[in-house]
Amino acid sequence: MPWLKQPKPLGTLKRVLAGYEVTATAFAKAAGFSYPTAKKRLDDPRLLTLGDLLKISQHFHIPIEELREAIKVEK
C-alpha cells in the first residue's frame, strides 16, 4: 500500500501566519512572552489560545475572519 501524505493539523493557520510575517520575535514582543514560548506556540498552533489569536489579529492587522477560516476543521 502506498504511503499517503497526511495534512498537518492547522497547517493552514501556519501558512496564514507566515504570509503575514508573524515571527516568533515579533509575536513575543506583541504578546509579552519570552522568545522560546512564542516559538513553541507558533511551531504548534494547537497551543495558541484565543487571547493569543486576538493579539495576533490586532498587532499584525490580520482580519479575524481570515484566522477563523484557517482554524476551521477540515473533514
mmCIF file of N, CA, C and O in Angstrom, residues 1-8:
data_model
loop_
_atom_site.group_PDB
_atom_site.id
_atom_site.type_symbol
_atom_site.label_atom_id
_atom_site.label_comp_id
_atom_site.label_asym_id
_atom_site.label_seq_id
_atom_site.Cartn_x
_atom_site.Cartn_y
_atom_site.Cartn_z
ATOM 1 N N MET A 1 0.840 -1.167 0.000
ATOM 2 C CA MET A 1 0.000 0.000 0.000
ATOM 3 C C MET A 1 0.894 1.242 0.000
ATOM 4 O O MET A 1 1.826 1.346 0.793
ATOM 5 N N PRO A 2 0.617 2.204 -0.879
ATOM 6 C CA PRO A 2 1.464 3.391 -0.937
ATOM 7 C C PRO A 2 1.258 4.295 0.270
ATOM 8 O O PRO A 2 0.203 4.297 0.888
ATOM 9 N N TRP A 3 2.282 5.035 0.549
ATOM 10 C CA TRP A 3 2.231 5.964 1.660
ATOM 11 C C TRP A 3 1.528 7.227 1.204
ATOM 12 O O TRP A 3 1.828 7.806 0.167
ATOM 13 N N LEU A 4 0.555 7.697 1.990
ATOM 14 C CA LEU A 4 -0.181 8.917 1.677
ATOM 15 C C LEU A 4 0.225 10.016 2.642
ATOM 16 O O LEU A 4 0.268 9.795 3.852
ATOM 17 N N LYS A 5 0.498 11.171 2.094
ATOM 18 C CA LYS A 5 0.878 12.301 2.938
ATOM 19 C C LYS A 5 -0.369 12.841 3.627
ATOM 20 O O LYS A 5 -1.351 13.174 2.988
ATOM 21 N N GLN A 6 -0.327 12.910 4.936
ATOM 22 C CA GLN A 6 -1.446 13.409 5.726
ATOM 23 C C GLN A 6 -1.267 14.905 5.966
ATOM 24 O O GLN A 6 -0.165 15.363 6.256
ATOM 25 N N PRO A 7 -2.335 15.667 5.865
ATOM 26 C CA PRO A 7 -2.203 17.104 6.152
ATOM 27 C C PRO A 7 -1.923 17.321 7.636
ATOM 28 O O PRO A 7 -2.441 16.610 8.493
ATOM 29 N N LYS A 8 -1.070 18.301 7.920
ATOM 30 C CA LYS A 8 -0.748 18.612 9.305
ATOM 31 C C LYS A 8 -1.909 19.366 9.934
ATOM 32 O O LYS A 8 -2.562 20.177 9.274
#
